[in-house]
mmCIF file with all atom_site columns, C-alpha atoms and ligand atoms in Angstrom:
data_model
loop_
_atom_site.group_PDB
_atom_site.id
_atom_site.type_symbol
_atom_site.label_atom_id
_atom_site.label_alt_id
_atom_site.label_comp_id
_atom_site.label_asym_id
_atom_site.label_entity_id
_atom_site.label_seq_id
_atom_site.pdbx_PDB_ins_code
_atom_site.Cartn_x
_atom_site.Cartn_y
_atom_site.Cartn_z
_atom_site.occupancy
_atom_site.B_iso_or_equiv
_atom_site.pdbx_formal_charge
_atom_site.auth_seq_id
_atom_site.auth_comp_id
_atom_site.auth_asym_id
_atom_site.auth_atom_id
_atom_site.pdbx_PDB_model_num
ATOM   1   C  CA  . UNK A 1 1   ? 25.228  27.326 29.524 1.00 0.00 ? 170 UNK A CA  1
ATOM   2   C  CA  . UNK A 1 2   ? 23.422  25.529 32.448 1.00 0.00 ? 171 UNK A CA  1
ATOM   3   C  CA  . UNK A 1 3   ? 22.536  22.627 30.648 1.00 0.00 ? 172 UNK A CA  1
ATOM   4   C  CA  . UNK A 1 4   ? 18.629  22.202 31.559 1.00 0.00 ? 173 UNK A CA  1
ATOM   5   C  CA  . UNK A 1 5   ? 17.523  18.944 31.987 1.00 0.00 ? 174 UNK A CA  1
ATOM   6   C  CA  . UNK A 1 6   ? 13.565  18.981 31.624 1.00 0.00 ? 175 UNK A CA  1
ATOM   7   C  CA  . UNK A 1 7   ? 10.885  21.414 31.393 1.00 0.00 ? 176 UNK A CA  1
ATOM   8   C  CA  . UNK A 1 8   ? 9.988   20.971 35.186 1.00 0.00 ? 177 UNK A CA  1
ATOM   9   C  CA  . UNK A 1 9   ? 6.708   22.795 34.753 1.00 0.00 ? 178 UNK A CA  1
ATOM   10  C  CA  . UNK A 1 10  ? 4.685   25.612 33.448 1.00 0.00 ? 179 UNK A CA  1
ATOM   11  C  CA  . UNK A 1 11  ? 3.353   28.327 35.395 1.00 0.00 ? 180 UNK A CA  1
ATOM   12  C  CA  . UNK A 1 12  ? 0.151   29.836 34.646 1.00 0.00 ? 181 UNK A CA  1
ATOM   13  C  CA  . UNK A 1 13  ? -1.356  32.747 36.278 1.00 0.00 ? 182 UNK A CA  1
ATOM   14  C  CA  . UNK A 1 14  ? -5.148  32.700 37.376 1.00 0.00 ? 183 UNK A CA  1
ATOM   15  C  CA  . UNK A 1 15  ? -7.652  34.704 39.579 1.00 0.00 ? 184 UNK A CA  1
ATOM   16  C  CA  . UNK A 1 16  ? -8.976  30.967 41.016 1.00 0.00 ? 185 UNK A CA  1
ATOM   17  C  CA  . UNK A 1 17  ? -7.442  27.273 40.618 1.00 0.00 ? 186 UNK A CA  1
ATOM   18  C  CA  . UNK A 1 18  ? -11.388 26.232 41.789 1.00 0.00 ? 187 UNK A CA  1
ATOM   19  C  CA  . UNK A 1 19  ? -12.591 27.894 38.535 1.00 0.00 ? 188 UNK A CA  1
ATOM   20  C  CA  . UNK A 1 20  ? -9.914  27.101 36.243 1.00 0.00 ? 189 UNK A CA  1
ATOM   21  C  CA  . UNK A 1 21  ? -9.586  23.713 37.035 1.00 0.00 ? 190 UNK A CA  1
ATOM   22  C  CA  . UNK A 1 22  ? -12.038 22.285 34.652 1.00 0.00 ? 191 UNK A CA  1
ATOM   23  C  CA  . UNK A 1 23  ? -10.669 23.560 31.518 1.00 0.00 ? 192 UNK A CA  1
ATOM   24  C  CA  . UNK A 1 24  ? -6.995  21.560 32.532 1.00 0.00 ? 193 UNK A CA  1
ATOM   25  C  CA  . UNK A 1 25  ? -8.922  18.794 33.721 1.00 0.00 ? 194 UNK A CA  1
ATOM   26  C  CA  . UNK A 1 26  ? -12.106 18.173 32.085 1.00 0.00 ? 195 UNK A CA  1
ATOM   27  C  CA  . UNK A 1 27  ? -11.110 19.883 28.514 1.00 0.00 ? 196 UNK A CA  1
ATOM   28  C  CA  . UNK A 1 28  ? -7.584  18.811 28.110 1.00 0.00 ? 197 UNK A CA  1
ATOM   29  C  CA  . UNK A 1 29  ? -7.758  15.748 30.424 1.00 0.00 ? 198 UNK A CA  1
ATOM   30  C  CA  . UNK A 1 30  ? -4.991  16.325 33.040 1.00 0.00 ? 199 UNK A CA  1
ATOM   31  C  CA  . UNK A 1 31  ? -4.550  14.872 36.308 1.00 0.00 ? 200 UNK A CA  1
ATOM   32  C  CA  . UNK A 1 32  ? -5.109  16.800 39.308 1.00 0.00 ? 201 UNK A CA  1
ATOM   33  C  CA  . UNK A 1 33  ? -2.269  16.508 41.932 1.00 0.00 ? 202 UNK A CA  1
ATOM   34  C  CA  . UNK A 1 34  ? -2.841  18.947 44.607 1.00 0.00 ? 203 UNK A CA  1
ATOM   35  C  CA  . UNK A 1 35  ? -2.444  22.223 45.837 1.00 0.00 ? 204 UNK A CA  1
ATOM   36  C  CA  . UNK A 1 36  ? -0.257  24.032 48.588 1.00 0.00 ? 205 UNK A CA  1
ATOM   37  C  CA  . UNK A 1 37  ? 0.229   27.678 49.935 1.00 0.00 ? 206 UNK A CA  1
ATOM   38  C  CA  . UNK A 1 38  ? 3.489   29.271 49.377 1.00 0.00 ? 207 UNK A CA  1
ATOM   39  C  CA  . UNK A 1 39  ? 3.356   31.727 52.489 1.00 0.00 ? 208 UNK A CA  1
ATOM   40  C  CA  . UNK A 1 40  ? 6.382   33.375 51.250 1.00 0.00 ? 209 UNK A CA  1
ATOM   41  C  CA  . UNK A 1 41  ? 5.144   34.270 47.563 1.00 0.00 ? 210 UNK A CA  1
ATOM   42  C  CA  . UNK A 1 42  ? 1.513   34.699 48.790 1.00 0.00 ? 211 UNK A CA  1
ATOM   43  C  CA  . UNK A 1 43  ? 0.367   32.415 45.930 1.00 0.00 ? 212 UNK A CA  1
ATOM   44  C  CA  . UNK A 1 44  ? -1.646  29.341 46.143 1.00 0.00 ? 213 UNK A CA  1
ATOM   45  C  CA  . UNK A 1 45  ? -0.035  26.368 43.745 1.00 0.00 ? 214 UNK A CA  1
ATOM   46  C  CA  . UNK A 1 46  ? -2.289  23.854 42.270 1.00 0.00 ? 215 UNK A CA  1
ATOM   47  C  CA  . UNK A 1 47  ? -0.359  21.247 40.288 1.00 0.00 ? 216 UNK A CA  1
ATOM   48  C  CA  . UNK A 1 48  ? -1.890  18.855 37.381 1.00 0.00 ? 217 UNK A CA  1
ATOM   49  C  CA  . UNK A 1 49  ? 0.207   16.428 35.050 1.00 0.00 ? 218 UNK A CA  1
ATOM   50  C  CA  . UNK A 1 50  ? -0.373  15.799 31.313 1.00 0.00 ? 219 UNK A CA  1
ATOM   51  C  CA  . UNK A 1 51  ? 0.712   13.268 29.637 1.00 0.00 ? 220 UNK A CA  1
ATOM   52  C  CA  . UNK A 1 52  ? 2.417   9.665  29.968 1.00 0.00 ? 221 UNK A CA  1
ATOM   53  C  CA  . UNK A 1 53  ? 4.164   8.367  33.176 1.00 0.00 ? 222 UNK A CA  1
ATOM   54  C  CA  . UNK A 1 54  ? 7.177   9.310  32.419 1.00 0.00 ? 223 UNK A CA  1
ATOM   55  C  CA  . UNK A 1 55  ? 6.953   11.854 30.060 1.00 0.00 ? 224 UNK A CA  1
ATOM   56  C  CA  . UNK A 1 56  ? 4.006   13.867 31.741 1.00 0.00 ? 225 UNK A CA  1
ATOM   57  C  CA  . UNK A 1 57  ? 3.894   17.906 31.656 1.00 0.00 ? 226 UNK A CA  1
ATOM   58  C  CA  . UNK A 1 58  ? 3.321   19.270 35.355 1.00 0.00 ? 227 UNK A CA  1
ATOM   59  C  CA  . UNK A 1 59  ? 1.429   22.664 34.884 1.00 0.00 ? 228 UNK A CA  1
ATOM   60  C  CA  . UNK A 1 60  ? 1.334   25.084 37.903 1.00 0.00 ? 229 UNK A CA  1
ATOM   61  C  CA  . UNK A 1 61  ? -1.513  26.666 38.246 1.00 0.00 ? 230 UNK A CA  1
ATOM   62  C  CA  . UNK A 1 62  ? -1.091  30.319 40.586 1.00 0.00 ? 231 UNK A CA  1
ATOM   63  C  CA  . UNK A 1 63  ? -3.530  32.217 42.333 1.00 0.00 ? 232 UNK A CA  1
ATOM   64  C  CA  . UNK A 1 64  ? -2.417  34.914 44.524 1.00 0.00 ? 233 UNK A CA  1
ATOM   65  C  CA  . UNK A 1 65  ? -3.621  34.881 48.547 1.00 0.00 ? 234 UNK A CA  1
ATOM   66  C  CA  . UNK A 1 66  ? -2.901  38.941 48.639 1.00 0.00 ? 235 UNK A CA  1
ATOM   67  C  CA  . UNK A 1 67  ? -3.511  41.953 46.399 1.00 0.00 ? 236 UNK A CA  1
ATOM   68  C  CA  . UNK A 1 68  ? 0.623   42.198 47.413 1.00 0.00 ? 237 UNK A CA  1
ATOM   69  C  CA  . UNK A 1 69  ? 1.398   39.143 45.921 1.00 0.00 ? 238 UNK A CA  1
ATOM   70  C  CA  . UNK A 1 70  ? 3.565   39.244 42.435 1.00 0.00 ? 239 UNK A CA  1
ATOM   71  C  CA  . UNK A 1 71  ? 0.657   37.161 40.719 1.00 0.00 ? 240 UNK A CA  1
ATOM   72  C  CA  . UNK A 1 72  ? -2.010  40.189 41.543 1.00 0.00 ? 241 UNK A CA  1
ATOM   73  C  CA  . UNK A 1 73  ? 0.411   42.685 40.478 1.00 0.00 ? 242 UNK A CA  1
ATOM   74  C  CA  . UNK A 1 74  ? 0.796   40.364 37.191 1.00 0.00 ? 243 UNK A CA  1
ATOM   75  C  CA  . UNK A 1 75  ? -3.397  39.707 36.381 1.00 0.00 ? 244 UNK A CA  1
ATOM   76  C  CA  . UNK A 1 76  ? -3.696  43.297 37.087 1.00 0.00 ? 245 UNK A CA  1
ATOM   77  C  CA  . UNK A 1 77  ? -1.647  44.349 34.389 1.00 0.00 ? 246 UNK A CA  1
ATOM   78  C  CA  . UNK A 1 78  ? -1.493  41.558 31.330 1.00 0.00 ? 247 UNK A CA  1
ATOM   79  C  CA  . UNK A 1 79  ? -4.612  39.141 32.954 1.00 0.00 ? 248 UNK A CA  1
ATOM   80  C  CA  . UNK A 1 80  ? -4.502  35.532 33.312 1.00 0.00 ? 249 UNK A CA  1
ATOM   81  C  CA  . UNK A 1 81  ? -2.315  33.489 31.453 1.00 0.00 ? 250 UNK A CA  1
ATOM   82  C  CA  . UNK A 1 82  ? 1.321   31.840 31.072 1.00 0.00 ? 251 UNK A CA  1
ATOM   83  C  CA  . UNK A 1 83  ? 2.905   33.433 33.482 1.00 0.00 ? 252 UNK A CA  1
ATOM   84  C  CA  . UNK A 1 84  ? 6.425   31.423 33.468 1.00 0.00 ? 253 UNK A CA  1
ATOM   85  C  CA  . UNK A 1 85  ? 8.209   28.380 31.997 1.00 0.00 ? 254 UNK A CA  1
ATOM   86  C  CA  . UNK A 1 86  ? 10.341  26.272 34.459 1.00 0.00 ? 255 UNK A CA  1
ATOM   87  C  CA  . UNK A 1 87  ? 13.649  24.521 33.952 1.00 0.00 ? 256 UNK A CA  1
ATOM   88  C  CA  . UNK A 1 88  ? 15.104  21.491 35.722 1.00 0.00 ? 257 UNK A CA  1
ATOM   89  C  CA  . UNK A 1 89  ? 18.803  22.010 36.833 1.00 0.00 ? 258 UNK A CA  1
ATOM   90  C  CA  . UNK A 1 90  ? 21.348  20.839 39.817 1.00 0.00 ? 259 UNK A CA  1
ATOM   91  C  CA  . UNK A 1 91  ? 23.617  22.694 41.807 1.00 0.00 ? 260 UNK A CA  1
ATOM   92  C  CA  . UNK A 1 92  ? 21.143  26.026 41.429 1.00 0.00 ? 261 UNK A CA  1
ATOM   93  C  CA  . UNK A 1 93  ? 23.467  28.587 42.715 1.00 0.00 ? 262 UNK A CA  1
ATOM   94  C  CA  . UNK A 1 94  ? 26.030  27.479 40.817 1.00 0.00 ? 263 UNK A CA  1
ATOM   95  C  CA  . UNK A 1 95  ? 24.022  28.513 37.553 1.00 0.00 ? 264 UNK A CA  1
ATOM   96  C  CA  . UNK A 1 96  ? 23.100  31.078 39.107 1.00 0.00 ? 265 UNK A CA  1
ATOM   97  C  CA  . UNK A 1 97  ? 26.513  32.709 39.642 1.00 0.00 ? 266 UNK A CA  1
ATOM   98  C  CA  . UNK A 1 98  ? 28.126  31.194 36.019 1.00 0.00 ? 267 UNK A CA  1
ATOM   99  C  CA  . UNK A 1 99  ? 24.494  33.163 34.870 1.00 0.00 ? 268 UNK A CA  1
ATOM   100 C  CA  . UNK A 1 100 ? 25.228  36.422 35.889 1.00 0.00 ? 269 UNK A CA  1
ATOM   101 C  CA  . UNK A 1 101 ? 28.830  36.169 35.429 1.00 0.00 ? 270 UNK A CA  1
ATOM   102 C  CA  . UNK A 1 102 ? 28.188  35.229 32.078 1.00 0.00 ? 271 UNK A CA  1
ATOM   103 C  CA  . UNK A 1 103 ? 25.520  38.875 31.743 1.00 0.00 ? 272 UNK A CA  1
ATOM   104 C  CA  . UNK A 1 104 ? 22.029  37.297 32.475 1.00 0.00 ? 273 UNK A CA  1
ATOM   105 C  CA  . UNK A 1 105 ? 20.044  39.529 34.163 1.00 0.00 ? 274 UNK A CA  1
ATOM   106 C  CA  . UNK A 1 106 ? 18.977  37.500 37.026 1.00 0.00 ? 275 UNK A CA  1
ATOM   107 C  CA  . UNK A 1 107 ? 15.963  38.294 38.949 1.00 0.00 ? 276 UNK A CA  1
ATOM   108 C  CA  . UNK A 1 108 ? 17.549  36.087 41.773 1.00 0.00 ? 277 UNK A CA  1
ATOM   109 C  CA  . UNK A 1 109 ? 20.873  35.471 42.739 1.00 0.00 ? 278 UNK A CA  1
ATOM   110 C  CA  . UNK A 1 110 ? 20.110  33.471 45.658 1.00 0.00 ? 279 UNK A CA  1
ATOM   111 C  CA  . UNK A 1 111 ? 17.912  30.502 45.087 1.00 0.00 ? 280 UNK A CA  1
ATOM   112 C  CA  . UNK A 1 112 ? 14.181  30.991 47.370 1.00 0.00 ? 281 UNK A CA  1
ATOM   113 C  CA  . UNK A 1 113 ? 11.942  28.099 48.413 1.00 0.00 ? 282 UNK A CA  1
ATOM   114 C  CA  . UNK A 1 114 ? 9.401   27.018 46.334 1.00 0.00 ? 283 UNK A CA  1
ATOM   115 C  CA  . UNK A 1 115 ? 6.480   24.714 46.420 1.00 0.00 ? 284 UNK A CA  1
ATOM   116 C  CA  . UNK A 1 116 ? 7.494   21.109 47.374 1.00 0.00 ? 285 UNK A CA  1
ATOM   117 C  CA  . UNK A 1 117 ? 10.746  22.409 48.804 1.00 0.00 ? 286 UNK A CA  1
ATOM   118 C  CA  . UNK A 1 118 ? 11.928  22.856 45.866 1.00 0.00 ? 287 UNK A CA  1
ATOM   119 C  CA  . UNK A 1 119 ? 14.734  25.683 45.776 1.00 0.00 ? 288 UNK A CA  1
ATOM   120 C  CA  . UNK A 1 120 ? 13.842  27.967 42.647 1.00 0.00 ? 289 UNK A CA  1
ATOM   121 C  CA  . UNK A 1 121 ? 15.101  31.482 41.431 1.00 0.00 ? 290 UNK A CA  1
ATOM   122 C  CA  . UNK A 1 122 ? 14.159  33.346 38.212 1.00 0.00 ? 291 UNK A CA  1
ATOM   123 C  CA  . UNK A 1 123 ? 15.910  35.093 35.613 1.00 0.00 ? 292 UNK A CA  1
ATOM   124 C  CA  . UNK A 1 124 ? 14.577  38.453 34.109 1.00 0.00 ? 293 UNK A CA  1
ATOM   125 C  CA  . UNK A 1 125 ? 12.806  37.890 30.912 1.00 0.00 ? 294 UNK A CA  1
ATOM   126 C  CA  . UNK A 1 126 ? 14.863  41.103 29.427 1.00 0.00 ? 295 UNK A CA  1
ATOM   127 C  CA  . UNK A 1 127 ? 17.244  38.080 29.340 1.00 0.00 ? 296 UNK A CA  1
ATOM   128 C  CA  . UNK A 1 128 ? 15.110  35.552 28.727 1.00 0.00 ? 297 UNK A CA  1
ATOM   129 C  CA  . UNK A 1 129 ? 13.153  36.419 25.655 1.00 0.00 ? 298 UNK A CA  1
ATOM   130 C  CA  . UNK A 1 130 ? 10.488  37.905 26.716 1.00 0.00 ? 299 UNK A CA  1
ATOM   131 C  CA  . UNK A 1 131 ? 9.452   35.010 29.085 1.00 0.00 ? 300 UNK A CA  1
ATOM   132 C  CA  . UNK A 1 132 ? 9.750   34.395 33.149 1.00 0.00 ? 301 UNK A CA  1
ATOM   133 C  CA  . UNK A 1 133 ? 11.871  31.936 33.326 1.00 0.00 ? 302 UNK A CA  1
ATOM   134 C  CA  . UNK A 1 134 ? 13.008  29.862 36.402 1.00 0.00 ? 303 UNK A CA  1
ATOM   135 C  CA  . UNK A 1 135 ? 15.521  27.545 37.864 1.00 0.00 ? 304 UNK A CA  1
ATOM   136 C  CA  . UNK A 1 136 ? 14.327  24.775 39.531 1.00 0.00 ? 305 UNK A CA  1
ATOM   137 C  CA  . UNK A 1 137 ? 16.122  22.383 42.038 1.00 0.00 ? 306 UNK A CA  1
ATOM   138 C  CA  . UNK A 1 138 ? 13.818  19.531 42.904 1.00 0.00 ? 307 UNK A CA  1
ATOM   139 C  CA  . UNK A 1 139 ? 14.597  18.210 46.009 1.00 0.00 ? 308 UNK A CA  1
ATOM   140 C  CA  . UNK A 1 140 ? 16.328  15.219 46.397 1.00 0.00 ? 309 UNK A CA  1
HETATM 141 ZN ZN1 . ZN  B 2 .   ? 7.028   27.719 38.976 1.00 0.00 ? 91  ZN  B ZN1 1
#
């Protein structure tokens, strides 16, 4: 078990943050935080917050920079949508190695950079019921 302590955020897929910002922010009321490029996934991350200080929802919105990134490959096939679910954990490759000792199918077993320097990996939804999930390491 690797003991999650928060959802950290959700990750949903979209062909433009510019166009799909409205519907987070002017439908459901969320708060716009920024955005950044993650060179090495060739995504684009805009981030918006939901809910109470404190107990506010970050949703990660991903558009891809290149028809090579991940995200294209994903629209392409199954369109725009949730695209993964993000856990809050310490000591990543730690969980990462109890993981796969334990049988998870890991999609990585070393932990990449994410956006705000955070190091992430994800496990393979064959192992994670049917949804992308990944390990996140805020930095401290
Ligand atoms: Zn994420």
């Amino acid at each position: 078990m690797i003991q999650a302590k928060a959802i950290n955020h959700i990750g949903i897929a979209v062909k433009s943050i510019q166009a799909s910002r409205d519907f987070y922010e002017k439908v459901l009321g969320a708060q716009w935080e920024g955005e950044e490029v993650v060179v090495e996934q060739k995504v684009k991350v805009g981030f918006l917050k939901l809910g109470p200080a404190g107990a506010e929802v970050r949703l990660e919105l991903l558009e891809p920079t290149s028809p090579e990134s991940t995200i294209a490959g994903f629209i392409e096939k199954r369109g725009e949508g949730l695209h993964h679910v993000a856990v809050t954990v310490d000591n990543i490759q730690k969980r990462l190695d109890d993981l796969k000792a334990g049988g998870v199918r890991l999609i990585d077993e070393k932990p990449r950079q994410g956006a705000h320097q955070a190091q992430i990996a994800f496990l393979h939804p064959k192992s994670s019921c049917g949804i992308l999930t990944e390990l996140c390491e805020p930095r401290h």
